[in-house]
């Protein structure tokens, strides 16, 4: 899943630690989300969307499927 968490955070000039504290998660969680190594729970995704005051779909989007990705 692709996301724009890092861009949204940087636009507000927040550190990863500040975002983590606002969301009630660890800084490592924020890092993993920003690097797209971790997909947040639905609850956390809603919290992120609420914090940035935008719809989830504006932050998170599925990766485009490539041929042969029928798994």
mmCIF file with all atom_site columns, C-alpha atoms in Angstrom:
data_model
loop_
_atom_site.group_PDB
_atom_site.id
_atom_site.type_symbol
_atom_site.label_atom_id
_atom_site.label_alt_id
_atom_site.label_comp_id
_atom_site.label_asym_id
_atom_site.label_entity_id
_atom_site.label_seq_id
_atom_site.pdbx_PDB_ins_code
_atom_site.Cartn_x
_atom_site.Cartn_y
_atom_site.Cartn_z
_atom_site.occupancy
_atom_site.B_iso_or_equiv
_atom_site.pdbx_formal_charge
_atom_site.auth_seq_id
_atom_site.auth_comp_id
_atom_site.auth_asym_id
_atom_site.auth_atom_id
_atom_site.pdbx_PDB_model_num
ATOM 1  C CA . UNK A 1 1  ? 0.000   0.000   0.000   1.00 0.00 ? 1  UNK A CA 1
ATOM 2  C CA . UNK A 1 2  ? 1.258   3.452   -0.922  1.00 0.00 ? 2  UNK A CA 1
ATOM 3  C CA . UNK A 1 3  ? 0.760   6.429   1.369   1.00 0.00 ? 3  UNK A CA 1
ATOM 4  C CA . UNK A 1 4  ? 1.480   10.123  1.710   1.00 0.00 ? 4  UNK A CA 1
ATOM 5  C CA . UNK A 1 5  ? 2.032   10.206  5.485   1.00 0.00 ? 5  UNK A CA 1
ATOM 6  C CA . UNK A 1 6  ? 5.590   11.538  5.227   1.00 0.00 ? 6  UNK A CA 1
ATOM 7  C CA . UNK A 1 7  ? 4.588   14.381  2.890   1.00 0.00 ? 7  UNK A CA 1
ATOM 8  C CA . UNK A 1 8  ? 1.657   15.342  5.117   1.00 0.00 ? 8  UNK A CA 1
ATOM 9  C CA . UNK A 1 9  ? 3.845   15.259  8.227   1.00 0.00 ? 9  UNK A CA 1
ATOM 10 C CA . UNK A 1 10 ? 6.586   17.326  6.611   1.00 0.00 ? 10 UNK A CA 1
ATOM 11 C CA . UNK A 1 11 ? 4.073   19.882  5.302   1.00 0.00 ? 11 UNK A CA 1
ATOM 12 C CA . UNK A 1 12 ? 3.136   20.530  8.936   1.00 0.00 ? 12 UNK A CA 1
ATOM 13 C CA . UNK A 1 13 ? 6.795   20.567  9.991   1.00 0.00 ? 13 UNK A CA 1
ATOM 14 C CA . UNK A 1 14 ? 6.205   17.785  12.516  1.00 0.00 ? 14 UNK A CA 1
ATOM 15 C CA . UNK A 1 15 ? 8.912   15.367  13.533  1.00 0.00 ? 15 UNK A CA 1
ATOM 16 C CA . UNK A 1 16 ? 8.255   11.645  13.400  1.00 0.00 ? 16 UNK A CA 1
ATOM 17 C CA . UNK A 1 17 ? 8.237   11.702  17.194  1.00 0.00 ? 17 UNK A CA 1
ATOM 18 C CA . UNK A 1 18 ? 5.591   14.422  17.316  1.00 0.00 ? 18 UNK A CA 1
ATOM 19 C CA . UNK A 1 19 ? 3.370   12.492  14.921  1.00 0.00 ? 19 UNK A CA 1
ATOM 20 C CA . UNK A 1 20 ? 3.882   9.289   16.877  1.00 0.00 ? 20 UNK A CA 1
ATOM 21 C CA . UNK A 1 21 ? 2.925   11.004  20.128  1.00 0.00 ? 21 UNK A CA 1
ATOM 22 C CA . UNK A 1 22 ? -0.207  12.537  18.571  1.00 0.00 ? 22 UNK A CA 1
ATOM 23 C CA . UNK A 1 23 ? -1.250  9.091   17.321  1.00 0.00 ? 23 UNK A CA 1
ATOM 24 C CA . UNK A 1 24 ? -0.288  7.200   20.475  1.00 0.00 ? 24 UNK A CA 1
ATOM 25 C CA . UNK A 1 25 ? 2.167   4.934   18.657  1.00 0.00 ? 25 UNK A CA 1
ATOM 26 C CA . UNK A 1 26 ? 5.931   4.506   18.647  1.00 0.00 ? 26 UNK A CA 1
ATOM 27 C CA . UNK A 1 27 ? 8.234   6.515   16.412  1.00 0.00 ? 27 UNK A CA 1
ATOM 28 C CA . UNK A 1 28 ? 9.273   3.203   14.854  1.00 0.00 ? 28 UNK A CA 1
ATOM 29 C CA . UNK A 1 29 ? 5.658   2.644   13.776  1.00 0.00 ? 29 UNK A CA 1
ATOM 30 C CA . UNK A 1 30 ? 5.617   6.019   12.039  1.00 0.00 ? 30 UNK A CA 1
ATOM 31 C CA . UNK A 1 31 ? 8.922   5.238   10.336  1.00 0.00 ? 31 UNK A CA 1
ATOM 32 C CA . UNK A 1 32 ? 7.608   1.870   9.117   1.00 0.00 ? 32 UNK A CA 1
ATOM 33 C CA . UNK A 1 33 ? 4.392   3.417   7.782   1.00 0.00 ? 33 UNK A CA 1
ATOM 34 C CA . UNK A 1 34 ? 6.298   6.173   5.982   1.00 0.00 ? 34 UNK A CA 1
ATOM 35 C CA . UNK A 1 35 ? 8.659   3.648   4.396   1.00 0.00 ? 35 UNK A CA 1
ATOM 36 C CA . UNK A 1 36 ? 5.621   1.553   3.377   1.00 0.00 ? 36 UNK A CA 1
ATOM 37 C CA . UNK A 1 37 ? 6.907   -1.498  5.239   1.00 0.00 ? 37 UNK A CA 1
ATOM 38 C CA . UNK A 1 38 ? 3.885   -1.588  7.536   1.00 0.00 ? 38 UNK A CA 1
ATOM 39 C CA . UNK A 1 39 ? 0.204   -1.122  6.765   1.00 0.00 ? 39 UNK A CA 1
ATOM 40 C CA . UNK A 1 40 ? -1.578  0.437   9.716   1.00 0.00 ? 40 UNK A CA 1
ATOM 41 C CA . UNK A 1 41 ? -4.694  -1.090  11.216  1.00 0.00 ? 41 UNK A CA 1
ATOM 42 C CA . UNK A 1 42 ? -7.972  0.393   10.059  1.00 0.00 ? 42 UNK A CA 1
ATOM 43 C CA . UNK A 1 43 ? -8.296  2.126   13.422  1.00 0.00 ? 43 UNK A CA 1
ATOM 44 C CA . UNK A 1 44 ? -4.854  3.724   13.081  1.00 0.00 ? 44 UNK A CA 1
ATOM 45 C CA . UNK A 1 45 ? -5.541  4.705   9.456   1.00 0.00 ? 45 UNK A CA 1
ATOM 46 C CA . UNK A 1 46 ? -8.724  6.481   10.588  1.00 0.00 ? 46 UNK A CA 1
ATOM 47 C CA . UNK A 1 47 ? -6.742  8.242   13.336  1.00 0.00 ? 47 UNK A CA 1
ATOM 48 C CA . UNK A 1 48 ? -4.136  9.392   10.812  1.00 0.00 ? 48 UNK A CA 1
ATOM 49 C CA . UNK A 1 49 ? -6.845  10.673  8.469   1.00 0.00 ? 49 UNK A CA 1
ATOM 50 C CA . UNK A 1 50 ? -8.585  12.522  11.302  1.00 0.00 ? 50 UNK A CA 1
ATOM 51 C CA . UNK A 1 51 ? -5.324  14.083  12.476  1.00 0.00 ? 51 UNK A CA 1
ATOM 52 C CA . UNK A 1 52 ? -4.545  15.370  8.978   1.00 0.00 ? 52 UNK A CA 1
ATOM 53 C CA . UNK A 1 53 ? -8.229  16.265  8.394   1.00 0.00 ? 53 UNK A CA 1
ATOM 54 C CA . UNK A 1 54 ? -8.562  14.412  5.127   1.00 0.00 ? 54 UNK A CA 1
ATOM 55 C CA . UNK A 1 55 ? -10.191 11.198  3.901   1.00 0.00 ? 55 UNK A CA 1
ATOM 56 C CA . UNK A 1 56 ? -8.326  7.919   4.225   1.00 0.00 ? 56 UNK A CA 1
ATOM 57 C CA . UNK A 1 57 ? -8.376  7.584   0.436   1.00 0.00 ? 57 UNK A CA 1
ATOM 58 C CA . UNK A 1 58 ? -6.359  10.795  0.165   1.00 0.00 ? 58 UNK A CA 1
ATOM 59 C CA . UNK A 1 59 ? -3.589  9.276   2.304   1.00 0.00 ? 59 UNK A CA 1
ATOM 60 C CA . UNK A 1 60 ? -3.607  5.542   1.562   1.00 0.00 ? 60 UNK A CA 1
ATOM 61 C CA . UNK A 1 61 ? -3.977  3.905   -1.852  1.00 0.00 ? 61 UNK A CA 1
ATOM 62 C CA . UNK A 1 62 ? -3.409  0.390   -3.116  1.00 0.00 ? 62 UNK A CA 1
ATOM 63 C CA . UNK A 1 63 ? -0.373  -0.386  -5.189  1.00 0.00 ? 63 UNK A CA 1
ATOM 64 C CA . UNK A 1 64 ? -1.102  -0.918  -8.858  1.00 0.00 ? 64 UNK A CA 1
ATOM 65 C CA . UNK A 1 65 ? -1.259  -4.608  -9.696  1.00 0.00 ? 65 UNK A CA 1
ATOM 66 C CA . UNK A 1 66 ? 1.194   -5.903  -12.249 1.00 0.00 ? 66 UNK A CA 1
ATOM 67 C CA . UNK A 1 67 ? 0.692   -8.806  -14.605 1.00 0.00 ? 67 UNK A CA 1
ATOM 68 C CA . UNK A 1 68 ? 1.085   -12.070 -12.781 1.00 0.00 ? 68 UNK A CA 1
ATOM 69 C CA . UNK A 1 69 ? -0.079  -10.669 -9.409  1.00 0.00 ? 69 UNK A CA 1
ATOM 70 C CA . UNK A 1 70 ? -3.133  -12.918 -9.303  1.00 0.00 ? 70 UNK A CA 1
ATOM 71 C CA . UNK A 1 71 ? -2.126  -14.489 -5.972  1.00 0.00 ? 71 UNK A CA 1
#
